[in-house]
Amino acid sequence: VEPVAGNMNCIPPLPEFLPTLRSVCDTYGTLLIFDEVMTGFRVHPNCAQTLYDVAPDITVLGKIIGGGLPVGAFGGSTDLMERLAPSGDIYQAGTLSGNPIAMACGLATLEILSSPGFHRDLATSTTRLVNGIQRIARECQIPVSTNHVTGMFGIFFTDIKTITNFKQVTSCNIARWNQFFNGMIDAGIYLAPSPFEVGFISSSHDSDTIDTTLSAVRNVFGSL
């Protein structure tokens, strides 16, 4: 499970959702696997599992740990990982496993991500962006809802105040999203090309970038 859903836009978990999964898995002796390809190190220095205080049995990570290079990783409890070769009899390998270039970039990326205040600043930028979008939407009388968690955000054209599930996402105004997306492209702002894809803020998106984006949002909303 993605602790914060990113493939139906940005859907943070309800407070009881992840603890309930942990409890059910424990009851039935089932492994709880967190897909942190999107959330890993993006929402918290120690990933979403620390942000929400729910420990999975296995964690899967992706290219974020390589600064964008093709790399993936998984980890878990000592009991599980010791079952893998060479300690155990489960063989796991890949052509690019431990690739030196990807590992060097990964270490450099993790050093940056662990710097003091990194995630605080990331959250501040994201909050400023989504609050600005909400403010402009109200001024333009366009029904818009937003979700965000640290560096992840989602924009929904809907009257629903808080989007919490896929059914609500599919009920949003997709045609208006498409108009918004194309308008932002024309303004030089490149968003994820689908209303079902999450958006990301990075450390490269400084205050001027947020201002430029909000200016484009105002112009596009004014034309919808």
PDB file of C-alpha atoms in Angstrom, residues 4-14 156 162-173 195-197:
ATOM      1  CA  VAL A   4      -0.043   8.477   0.881  1.00  0.00           C
ATOM      2  CA  ALA A   5      -1.784   7.549  -2.359  1.00  0.00           C
ATOM      3  CA  GLY A   6      -0.110   9.161  -5.352  1.00  0.00           C
ATOM      4  CA  ASN A   7      -1.724   7.311  -8.254  1.00  0.00           C
ATOM      5  CA  MET A   8      -5.177   8.798  -7.786  1.00  0.00           C
ATOM      6  CA  ASN A   9      -3.688  12.235  -7.243  1.00  0.00           C
ATOM      7  CA  CYS A  10      -2.655  13.068  -3.655  1.00  0.00           C
ATOM      8  CA  ILE A  11      -4.786  11.275  -1.057  1.00  0.00           C
ATOM      9  CA  PRO A  12      -3.416  11.303   2.515  1.00  0.00           C
ATOM     10  CA  PRO A  13      -4.596   8.418   4.702  1.00  0.00           C
ATOM     11  CA  LEU A  14      -7.435   8.885   7.138  1.00  0.00           C
ATOM     12  CA  PHE A 156      -9.140  18.796  -7.644  1.00  0.00           C
ATOM     13  CA  THR A 162     -11.820  17.290   1.337  1.00  0.00           C
ATOM     14  CA  ILE A 163     -11.025  14.500  -1.121  1.00  0.00           C
ATOM     15  CA  THR A 164     -10.369  11.214   0.687  1.00  0.00           C
ATOM     16  CA  ASN A 165     -10.952   8.396  -1.828  1.00  0.00           C
ATOM     17  CA  PHE A 166     -10.762   7.329  -5.466  1.00  0.00           C
ATOM     18  CA  LYS A 167     -14.524   7.540  -6.043  1.00  0.00           C
ATOM     19  CA  GLN A 168     -14.452  11.215  -5.122  1.00  0.00           C
ATOM     20  CA  VAL A 169     -11.475  11.785  -7.423  1.00  0.00           C
ATOM     21  CA  THR A 170     -13.335  10.270 -10.383  1.00  0.00           C
ATOM     22  CA  SER A 171     -16.310  12.554  -9.692  1.00  0.00           C
ATOM     23  CA  CYS A 172     -14.195  15.694 -10.122  1.00  0.00           C
ATOM     24  CA  ASN A 173     -14.461  17.924 -13.189  1.00  0.00           C
ATOM     25  CA  PRO A 195      -5.869  14.602 -12.797  1.00  0.00           C
ATOM     26  CA  PHE A 196      -4.934  11.242 -11.264  1.00  0.00           C
ATOM     27  CA  GLU A 197      -1.247  12.091 -10.815  1.00  0.00           C
TER      28      GLU A 197
END
